[in-house]
PDB file of C-alpha atoms in Angstrom:
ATOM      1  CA  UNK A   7       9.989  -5.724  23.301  1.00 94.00           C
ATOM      2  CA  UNK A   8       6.531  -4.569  24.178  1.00 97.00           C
ATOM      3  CA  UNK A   9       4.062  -4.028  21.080  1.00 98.00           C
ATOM      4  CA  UNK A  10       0.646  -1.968  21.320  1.00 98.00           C
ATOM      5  CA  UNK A  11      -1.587  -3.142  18.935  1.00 98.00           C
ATOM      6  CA  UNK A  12      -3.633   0.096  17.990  1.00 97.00           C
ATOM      7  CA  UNK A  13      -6.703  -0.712  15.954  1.00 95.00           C
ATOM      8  CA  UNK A  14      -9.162   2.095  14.170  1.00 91.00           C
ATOM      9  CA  UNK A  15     -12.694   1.111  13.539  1.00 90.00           C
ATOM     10  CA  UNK A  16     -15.771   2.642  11.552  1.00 87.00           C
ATOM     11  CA  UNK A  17     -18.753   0.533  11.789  1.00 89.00           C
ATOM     12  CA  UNK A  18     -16.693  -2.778  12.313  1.00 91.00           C
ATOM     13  CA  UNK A  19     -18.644  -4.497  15.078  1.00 93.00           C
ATOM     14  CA  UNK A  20     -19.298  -8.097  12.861  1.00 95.00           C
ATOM     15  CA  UNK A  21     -15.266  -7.720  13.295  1.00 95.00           C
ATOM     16  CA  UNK A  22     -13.867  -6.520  16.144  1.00 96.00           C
ATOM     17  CA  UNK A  23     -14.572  -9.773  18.050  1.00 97.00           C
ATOM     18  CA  UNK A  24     -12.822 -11.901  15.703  1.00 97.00           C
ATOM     19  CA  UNK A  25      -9.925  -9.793  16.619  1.00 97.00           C
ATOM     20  CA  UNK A  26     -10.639  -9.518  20.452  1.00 98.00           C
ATOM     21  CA  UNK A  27     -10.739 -13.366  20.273  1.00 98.00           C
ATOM     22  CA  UNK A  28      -6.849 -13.440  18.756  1.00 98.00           C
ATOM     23  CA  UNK A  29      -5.930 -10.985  21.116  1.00 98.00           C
ATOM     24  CA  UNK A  30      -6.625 -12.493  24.201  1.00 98.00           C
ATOM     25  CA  UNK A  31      -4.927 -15.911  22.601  1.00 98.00           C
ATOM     26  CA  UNK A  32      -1.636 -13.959  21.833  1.00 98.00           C
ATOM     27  CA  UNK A  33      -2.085 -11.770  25.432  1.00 97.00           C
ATOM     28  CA  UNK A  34       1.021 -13.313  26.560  1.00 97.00           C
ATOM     29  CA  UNK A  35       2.669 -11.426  23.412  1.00 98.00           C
ATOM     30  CA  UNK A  36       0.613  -8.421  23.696  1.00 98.00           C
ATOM     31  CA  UNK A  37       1.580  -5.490  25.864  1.00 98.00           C
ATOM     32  CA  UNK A  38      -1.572  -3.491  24.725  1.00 98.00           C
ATOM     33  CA  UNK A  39      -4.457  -3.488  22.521  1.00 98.00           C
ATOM     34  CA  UNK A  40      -6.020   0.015  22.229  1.00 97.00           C
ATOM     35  CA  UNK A  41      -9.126   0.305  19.862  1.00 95.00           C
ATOM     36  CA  UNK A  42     -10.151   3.747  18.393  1.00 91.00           C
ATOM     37  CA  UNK A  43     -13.126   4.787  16.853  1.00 89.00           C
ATOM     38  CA  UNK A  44     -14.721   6.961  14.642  1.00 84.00           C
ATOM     39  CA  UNK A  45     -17.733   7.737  15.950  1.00 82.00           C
ATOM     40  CA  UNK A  46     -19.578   4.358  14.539  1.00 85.00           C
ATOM     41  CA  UNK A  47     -23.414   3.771  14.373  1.00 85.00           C
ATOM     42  CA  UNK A  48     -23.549  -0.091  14.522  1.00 87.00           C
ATOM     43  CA  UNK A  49     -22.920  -1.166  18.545  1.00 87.00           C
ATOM     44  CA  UNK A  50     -19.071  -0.738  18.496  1.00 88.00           C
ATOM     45  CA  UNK A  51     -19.037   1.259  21.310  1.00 88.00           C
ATOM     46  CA  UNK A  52     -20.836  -1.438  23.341  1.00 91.00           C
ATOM     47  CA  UNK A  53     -17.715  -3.547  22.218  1.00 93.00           C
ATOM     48  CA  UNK A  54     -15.409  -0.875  23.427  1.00 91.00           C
ATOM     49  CA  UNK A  55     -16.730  -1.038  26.510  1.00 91.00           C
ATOM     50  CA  UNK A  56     -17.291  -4.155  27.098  1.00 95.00           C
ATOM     51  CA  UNK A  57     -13.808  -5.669  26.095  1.00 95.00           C
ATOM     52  CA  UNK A  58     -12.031  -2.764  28.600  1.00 93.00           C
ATOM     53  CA  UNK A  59     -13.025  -4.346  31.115  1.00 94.00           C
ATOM     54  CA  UNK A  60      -9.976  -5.931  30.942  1.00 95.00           C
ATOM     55  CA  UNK A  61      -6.591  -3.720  31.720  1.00 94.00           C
ATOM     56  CA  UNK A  62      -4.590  -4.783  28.876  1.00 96.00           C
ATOM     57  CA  UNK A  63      -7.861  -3.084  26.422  1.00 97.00           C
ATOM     58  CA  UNK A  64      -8.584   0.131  26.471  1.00 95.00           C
ATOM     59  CA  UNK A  65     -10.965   2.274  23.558  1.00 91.00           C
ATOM     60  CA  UNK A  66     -11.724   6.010  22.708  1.00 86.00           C
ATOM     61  CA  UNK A  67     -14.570   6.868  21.053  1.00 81.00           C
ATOM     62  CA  UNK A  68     -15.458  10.383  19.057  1.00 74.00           C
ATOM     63  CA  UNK A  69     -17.882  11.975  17.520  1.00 71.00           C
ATOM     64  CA  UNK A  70     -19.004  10.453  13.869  1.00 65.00           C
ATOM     65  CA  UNK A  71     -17.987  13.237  11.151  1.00 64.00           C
ATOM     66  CA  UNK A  72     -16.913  10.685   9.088  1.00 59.00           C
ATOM     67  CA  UNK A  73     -13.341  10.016   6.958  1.00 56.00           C
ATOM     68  CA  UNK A  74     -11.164  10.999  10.037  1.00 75.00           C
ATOM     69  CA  UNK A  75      -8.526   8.122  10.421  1.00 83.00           C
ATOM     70  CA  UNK A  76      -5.731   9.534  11.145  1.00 87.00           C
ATOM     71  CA  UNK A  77      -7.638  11.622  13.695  1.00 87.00           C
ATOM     72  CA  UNK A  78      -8.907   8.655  15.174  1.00 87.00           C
ATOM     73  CA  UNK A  79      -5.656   6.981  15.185  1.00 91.00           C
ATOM     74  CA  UNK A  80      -4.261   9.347  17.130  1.00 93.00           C
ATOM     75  CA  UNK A  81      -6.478   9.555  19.840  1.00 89.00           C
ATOM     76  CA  UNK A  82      -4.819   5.961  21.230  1.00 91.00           C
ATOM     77  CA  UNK A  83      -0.947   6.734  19.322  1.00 95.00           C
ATOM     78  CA  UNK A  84      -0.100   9.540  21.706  1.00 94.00           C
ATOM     79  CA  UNK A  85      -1.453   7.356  24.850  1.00 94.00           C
ATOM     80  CA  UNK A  86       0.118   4.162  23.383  1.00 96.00           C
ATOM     81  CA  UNK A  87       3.287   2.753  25.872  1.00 96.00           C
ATOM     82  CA  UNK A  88       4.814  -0.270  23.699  1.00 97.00           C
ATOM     83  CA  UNK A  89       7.790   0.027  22.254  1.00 97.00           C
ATOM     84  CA  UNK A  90       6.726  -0.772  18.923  1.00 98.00           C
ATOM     85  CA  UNK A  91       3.070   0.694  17.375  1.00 98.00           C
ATOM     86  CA  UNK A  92       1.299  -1.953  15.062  1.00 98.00           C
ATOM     87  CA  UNK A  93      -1.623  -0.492  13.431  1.00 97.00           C
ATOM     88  CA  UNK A  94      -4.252  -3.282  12.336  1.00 97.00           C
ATOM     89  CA  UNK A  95      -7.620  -1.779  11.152  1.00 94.00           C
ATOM     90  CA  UNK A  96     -10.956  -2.722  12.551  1.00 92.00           C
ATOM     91  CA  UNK A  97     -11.492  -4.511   9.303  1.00 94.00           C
ATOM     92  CA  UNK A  98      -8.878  -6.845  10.054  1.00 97.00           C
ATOM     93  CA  UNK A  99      -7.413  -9.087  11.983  1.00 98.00           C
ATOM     94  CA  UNK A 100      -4.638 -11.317  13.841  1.00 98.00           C
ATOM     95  CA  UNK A 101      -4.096 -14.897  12.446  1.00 98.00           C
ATOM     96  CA  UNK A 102      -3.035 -17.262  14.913  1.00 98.00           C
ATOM     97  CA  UNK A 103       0.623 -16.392  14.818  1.00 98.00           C
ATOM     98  CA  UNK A 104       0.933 -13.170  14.389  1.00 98.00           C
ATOM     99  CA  UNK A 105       2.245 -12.067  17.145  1.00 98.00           C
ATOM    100  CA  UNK A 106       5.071 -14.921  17.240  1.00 98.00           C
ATOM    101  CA  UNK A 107       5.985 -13.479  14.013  1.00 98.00           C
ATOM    102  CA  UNK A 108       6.104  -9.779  14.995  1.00 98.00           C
ATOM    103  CA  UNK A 109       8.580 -11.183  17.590  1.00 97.00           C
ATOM    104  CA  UNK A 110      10.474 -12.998  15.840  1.00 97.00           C
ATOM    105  CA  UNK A 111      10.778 -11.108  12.269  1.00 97.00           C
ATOM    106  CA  UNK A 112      10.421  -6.794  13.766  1.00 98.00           C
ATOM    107  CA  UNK A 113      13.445  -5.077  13.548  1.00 97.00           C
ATOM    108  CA  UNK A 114      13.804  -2.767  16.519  1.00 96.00           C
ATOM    109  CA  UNK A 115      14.254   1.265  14.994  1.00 97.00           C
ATOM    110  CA  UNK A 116      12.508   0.639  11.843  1.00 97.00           C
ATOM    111  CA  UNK A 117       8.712   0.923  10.421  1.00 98.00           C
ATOM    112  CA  UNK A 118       7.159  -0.832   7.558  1.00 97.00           C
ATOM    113  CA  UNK A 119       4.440  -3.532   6.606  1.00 97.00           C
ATOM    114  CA  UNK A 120       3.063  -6.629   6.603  1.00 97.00           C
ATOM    115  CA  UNK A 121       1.130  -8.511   4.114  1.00 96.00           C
ATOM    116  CA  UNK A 122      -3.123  -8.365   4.256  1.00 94.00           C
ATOM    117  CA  UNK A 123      -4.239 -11.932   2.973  1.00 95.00           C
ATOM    118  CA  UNK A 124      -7.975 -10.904   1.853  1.00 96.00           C
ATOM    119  CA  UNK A 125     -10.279 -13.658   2.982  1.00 97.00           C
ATOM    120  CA  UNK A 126     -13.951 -13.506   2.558  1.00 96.00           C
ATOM    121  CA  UNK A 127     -16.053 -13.009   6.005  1.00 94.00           C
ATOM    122  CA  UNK A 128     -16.636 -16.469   6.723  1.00 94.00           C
ATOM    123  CA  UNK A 129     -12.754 -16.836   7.100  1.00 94.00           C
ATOM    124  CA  UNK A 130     -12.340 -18.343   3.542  1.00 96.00           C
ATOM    125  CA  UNK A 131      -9.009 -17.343   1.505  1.00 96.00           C
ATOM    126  CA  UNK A 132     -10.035 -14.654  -1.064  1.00 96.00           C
ATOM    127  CA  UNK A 133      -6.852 -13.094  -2.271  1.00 94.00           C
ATOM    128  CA  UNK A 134      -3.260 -11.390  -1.682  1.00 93.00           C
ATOM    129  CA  UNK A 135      -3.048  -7.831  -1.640  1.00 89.00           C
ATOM    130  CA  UNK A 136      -1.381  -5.602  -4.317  1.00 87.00           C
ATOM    131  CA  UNK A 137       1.930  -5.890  -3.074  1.00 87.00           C
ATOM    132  CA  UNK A 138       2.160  -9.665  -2.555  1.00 90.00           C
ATOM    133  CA  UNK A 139       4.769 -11.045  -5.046  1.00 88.00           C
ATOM    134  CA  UNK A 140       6.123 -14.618  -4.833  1.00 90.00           C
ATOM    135  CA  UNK A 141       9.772 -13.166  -5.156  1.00 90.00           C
ATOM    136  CA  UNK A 142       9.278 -11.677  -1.649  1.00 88.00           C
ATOM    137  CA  UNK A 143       6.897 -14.274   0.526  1.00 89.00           C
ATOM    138  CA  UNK A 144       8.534 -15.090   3.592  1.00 89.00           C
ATOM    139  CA  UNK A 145      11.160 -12.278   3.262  1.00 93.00           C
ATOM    140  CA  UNK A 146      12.079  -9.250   4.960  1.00 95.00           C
ATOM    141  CA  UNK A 147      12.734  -6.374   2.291  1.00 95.00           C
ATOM    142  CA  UNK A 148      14.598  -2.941   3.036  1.00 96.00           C
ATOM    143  CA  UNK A 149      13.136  -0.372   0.911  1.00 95.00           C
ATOM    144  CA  UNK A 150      15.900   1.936  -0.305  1.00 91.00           C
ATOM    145  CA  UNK A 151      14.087   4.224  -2.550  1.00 87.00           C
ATOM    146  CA  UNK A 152      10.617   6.040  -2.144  1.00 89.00           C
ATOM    147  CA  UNK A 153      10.187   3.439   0.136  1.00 92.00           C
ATOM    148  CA  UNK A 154       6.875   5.687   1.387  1.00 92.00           C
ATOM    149  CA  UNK A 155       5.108   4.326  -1.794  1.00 91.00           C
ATOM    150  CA  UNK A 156       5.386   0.575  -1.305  1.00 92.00           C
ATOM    151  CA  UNK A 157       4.006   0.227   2.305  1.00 95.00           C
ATOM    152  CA  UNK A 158       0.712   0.710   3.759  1.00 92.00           C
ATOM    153  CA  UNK A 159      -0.725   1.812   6.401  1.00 92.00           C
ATOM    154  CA  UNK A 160      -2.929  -1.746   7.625  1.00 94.00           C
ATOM    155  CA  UNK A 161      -0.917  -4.113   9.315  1.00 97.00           C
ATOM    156  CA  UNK A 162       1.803  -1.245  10.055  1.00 97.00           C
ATOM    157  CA  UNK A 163       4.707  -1.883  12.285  1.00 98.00           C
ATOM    158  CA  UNK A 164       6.819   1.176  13.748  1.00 98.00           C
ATOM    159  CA  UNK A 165       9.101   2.084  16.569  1.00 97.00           C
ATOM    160  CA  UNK A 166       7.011   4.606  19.179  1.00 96.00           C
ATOM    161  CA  UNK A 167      10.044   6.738  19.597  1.00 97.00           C
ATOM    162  CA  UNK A 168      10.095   7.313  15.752  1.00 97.00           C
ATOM    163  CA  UNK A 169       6.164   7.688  15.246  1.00 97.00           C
ATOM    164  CA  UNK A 170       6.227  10.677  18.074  1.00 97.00           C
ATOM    165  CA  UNK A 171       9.421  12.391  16.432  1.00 97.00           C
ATOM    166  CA  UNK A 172       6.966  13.051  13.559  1.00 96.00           C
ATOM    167  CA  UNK A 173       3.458  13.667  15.717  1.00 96.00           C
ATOM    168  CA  UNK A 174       2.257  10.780  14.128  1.00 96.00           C
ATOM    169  CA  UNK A 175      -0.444  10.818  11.949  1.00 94.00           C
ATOM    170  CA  UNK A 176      -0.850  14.637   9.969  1.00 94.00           C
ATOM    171  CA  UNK A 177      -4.878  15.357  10.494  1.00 90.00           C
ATOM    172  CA  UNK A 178      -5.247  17.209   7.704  1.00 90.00           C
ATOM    173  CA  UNK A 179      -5.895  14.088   5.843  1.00 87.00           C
ATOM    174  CA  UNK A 180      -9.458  12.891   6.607  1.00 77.00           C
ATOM    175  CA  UNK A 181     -11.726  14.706   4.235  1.00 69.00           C
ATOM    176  CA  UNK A 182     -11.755  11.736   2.239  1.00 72.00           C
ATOM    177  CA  UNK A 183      -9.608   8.409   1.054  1.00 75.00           C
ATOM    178  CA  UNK A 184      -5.561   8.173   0.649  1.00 84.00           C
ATOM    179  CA  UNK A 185      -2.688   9.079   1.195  1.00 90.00           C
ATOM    180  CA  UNK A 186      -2.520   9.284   5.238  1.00 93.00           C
ATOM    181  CA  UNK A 187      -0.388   6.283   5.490  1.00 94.00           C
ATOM    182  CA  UNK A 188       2.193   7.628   2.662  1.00 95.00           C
ATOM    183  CA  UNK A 189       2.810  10.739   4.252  1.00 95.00           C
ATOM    184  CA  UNK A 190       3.505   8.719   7.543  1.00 96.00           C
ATOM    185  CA  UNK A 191       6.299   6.590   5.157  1.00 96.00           C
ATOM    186  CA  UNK A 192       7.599   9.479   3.954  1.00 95.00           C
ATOM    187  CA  UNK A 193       8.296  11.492   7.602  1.00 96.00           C
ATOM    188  CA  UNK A 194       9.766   8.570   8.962  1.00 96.00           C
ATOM    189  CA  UNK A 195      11.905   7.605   5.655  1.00 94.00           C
ATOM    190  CA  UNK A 196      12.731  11.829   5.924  1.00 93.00           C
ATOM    191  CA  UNK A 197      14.035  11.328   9.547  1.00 95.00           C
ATOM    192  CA  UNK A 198      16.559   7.921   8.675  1.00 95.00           C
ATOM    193  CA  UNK A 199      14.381   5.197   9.780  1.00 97.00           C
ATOM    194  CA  UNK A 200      14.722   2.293   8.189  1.00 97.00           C
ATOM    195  CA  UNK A 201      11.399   0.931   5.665  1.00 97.00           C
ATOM    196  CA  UNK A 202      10.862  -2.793   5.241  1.00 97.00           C
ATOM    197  CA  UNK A 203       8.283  -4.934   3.482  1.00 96.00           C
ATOM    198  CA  UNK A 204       7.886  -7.565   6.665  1.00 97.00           C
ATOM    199  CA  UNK A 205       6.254 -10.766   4.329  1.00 95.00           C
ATOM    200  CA  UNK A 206       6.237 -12.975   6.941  1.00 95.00           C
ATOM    201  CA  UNK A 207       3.977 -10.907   9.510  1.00 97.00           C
ATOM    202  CA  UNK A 208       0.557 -11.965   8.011  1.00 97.00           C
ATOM    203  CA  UNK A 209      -3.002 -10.645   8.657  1.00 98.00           C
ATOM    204  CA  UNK A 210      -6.612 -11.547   7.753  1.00 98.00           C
ATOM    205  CA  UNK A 211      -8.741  -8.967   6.100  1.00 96.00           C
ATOM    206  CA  UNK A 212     -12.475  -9.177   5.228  1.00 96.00           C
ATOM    207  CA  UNK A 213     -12.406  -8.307   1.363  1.00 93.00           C
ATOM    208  CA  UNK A 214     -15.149  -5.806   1.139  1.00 85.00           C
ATOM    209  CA  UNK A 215     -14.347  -4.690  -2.724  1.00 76.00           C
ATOM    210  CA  UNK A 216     -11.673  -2.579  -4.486  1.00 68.00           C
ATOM    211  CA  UNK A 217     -11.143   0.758  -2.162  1.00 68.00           C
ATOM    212  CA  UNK A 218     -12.002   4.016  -3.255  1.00 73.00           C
ATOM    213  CA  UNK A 219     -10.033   6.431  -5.170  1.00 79.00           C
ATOM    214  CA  UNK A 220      -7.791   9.063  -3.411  1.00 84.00           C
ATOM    215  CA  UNK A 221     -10.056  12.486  -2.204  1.00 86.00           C
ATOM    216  CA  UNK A 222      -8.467  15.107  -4.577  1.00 89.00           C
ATOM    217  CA  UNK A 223      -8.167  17.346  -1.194  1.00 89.00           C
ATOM    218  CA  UNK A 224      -5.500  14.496   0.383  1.00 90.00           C
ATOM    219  CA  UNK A 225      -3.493  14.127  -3.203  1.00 92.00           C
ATOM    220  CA  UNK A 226      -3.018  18.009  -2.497  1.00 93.00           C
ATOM    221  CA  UNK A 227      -1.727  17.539   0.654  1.00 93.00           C
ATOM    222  CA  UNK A 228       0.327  14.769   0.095  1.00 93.00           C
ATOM    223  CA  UNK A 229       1.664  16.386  -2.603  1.00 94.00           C
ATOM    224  CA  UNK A 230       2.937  19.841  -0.595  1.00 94.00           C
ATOM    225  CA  UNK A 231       4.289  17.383   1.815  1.00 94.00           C
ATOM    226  CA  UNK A 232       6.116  15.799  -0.452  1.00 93.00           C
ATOM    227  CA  UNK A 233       7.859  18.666  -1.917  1.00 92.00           C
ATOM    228  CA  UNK A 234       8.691  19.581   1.911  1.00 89.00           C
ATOM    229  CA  UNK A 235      10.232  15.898   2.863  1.00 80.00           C
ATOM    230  CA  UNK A 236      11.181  14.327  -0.029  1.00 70.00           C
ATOM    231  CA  UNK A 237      14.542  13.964  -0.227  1.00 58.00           C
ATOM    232  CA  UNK A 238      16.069  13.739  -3.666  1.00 49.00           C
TER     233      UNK A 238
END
């Protein structure tokens, strides 16, 4: 199984290195890392460059008009070769055996999550995420029913095959916050592929406060799409 590890930065250059320096640990793991960013202002580009130097890494850069993730995403998605996509965001990153645990714990076909342990930036535990319960820790959960809703899109695992059947991330999002990574749940979960909360596949991300609310222009969206895909 070969996994490209597709990351999406804004202005995450105190970060990035921490998860260049897990990367080229786990290389032996890794098939691909392929970093995407939005156009940031803070020397990430430098880092782009400069870690491509090796074959395995490779970055694209655009213009900064800010909010455009899925955009951004999908600059490296549609050039990504893996078998399996796993999304980590430049705010995060790997913990020591993460990759092991992608090998061991992914089940080929399917998409889902794993868990974000918030830690503060000095590496320090902070706190679980919202949809850490104790019932689930070092489980692997199908999600049967508006599956979409439980997952996020950090720390995503999904087959390639699947993410291209739906042209991966819809654009439209990215005038604002939210609801990107739902409507990506709820194309695959419209198509048959299986959803799964993966507990065991753990990263590290720098708590930087509570996120923003949704942009009311993405609820829209998300909400026409799912009136076209939901299935009831």
């Amino acid at each position: 199984m070969k996994v490209s590890i597709v990351t999406a930065s804004y202005n995450h250059a105190k970060i990035l290195p921490r998860m260049h320096e897990q990367v080229m640990a786990q290389r032996d793991l890794i098939h691909e890392w392929i970093i995407c960013d939005d156009g940031s202002l803070d020397g990430t580009f430098s880092l782009i460059k400069k870690y491509s130097k090796n074959k395995m890494i490779s970055g694209y850069w655009q213009t900064n008009e800010g909010n455009r993730l899925g955009a951004s995403l999908n600059n490296g998605l549609r050039r990504a070769t893996g078998d399996v996509i796993f999304i980590i965001l430049g705010d995060t990153y790997l913990q020591p055996d993460t990759m092991k645990k992608v090998r061991d714990f992914y089940i080929p076909g399917s998409a889902g999550s794993g868990l974000k342990q918030n830690v503060n930036f000095d590496g320090t535990f902070h706190s679980w995420e919202w949809r850490y319960r104790k019932d689930w820790f070092k489980k692997t959960i199908l999600l049967e029913k508006d599956a979409f809703c439980k997952l996020t899109g950090n720390v995503m695992l999904v087959d390639r095959d699947a993410f291209r059947e739906i042209d991966y991330y819809n654009e439209e999002y990215g005038g604002g916050y939210g609801r990107d990574d739902w409507s990506v749940f709820l194309r695959l979960e419209r198509i048959g592929v299986p959803l799964y909360q993966y507990n065991m596949i753990i990263a590290d991300h720098v708590y930087h406060g509570e996120g923003q609310s949704d942009h009311p222009k993405n609820l829209k969206i998300f909400e026409r799409e799912y009136e076209t895909y939901h299935r009831t």
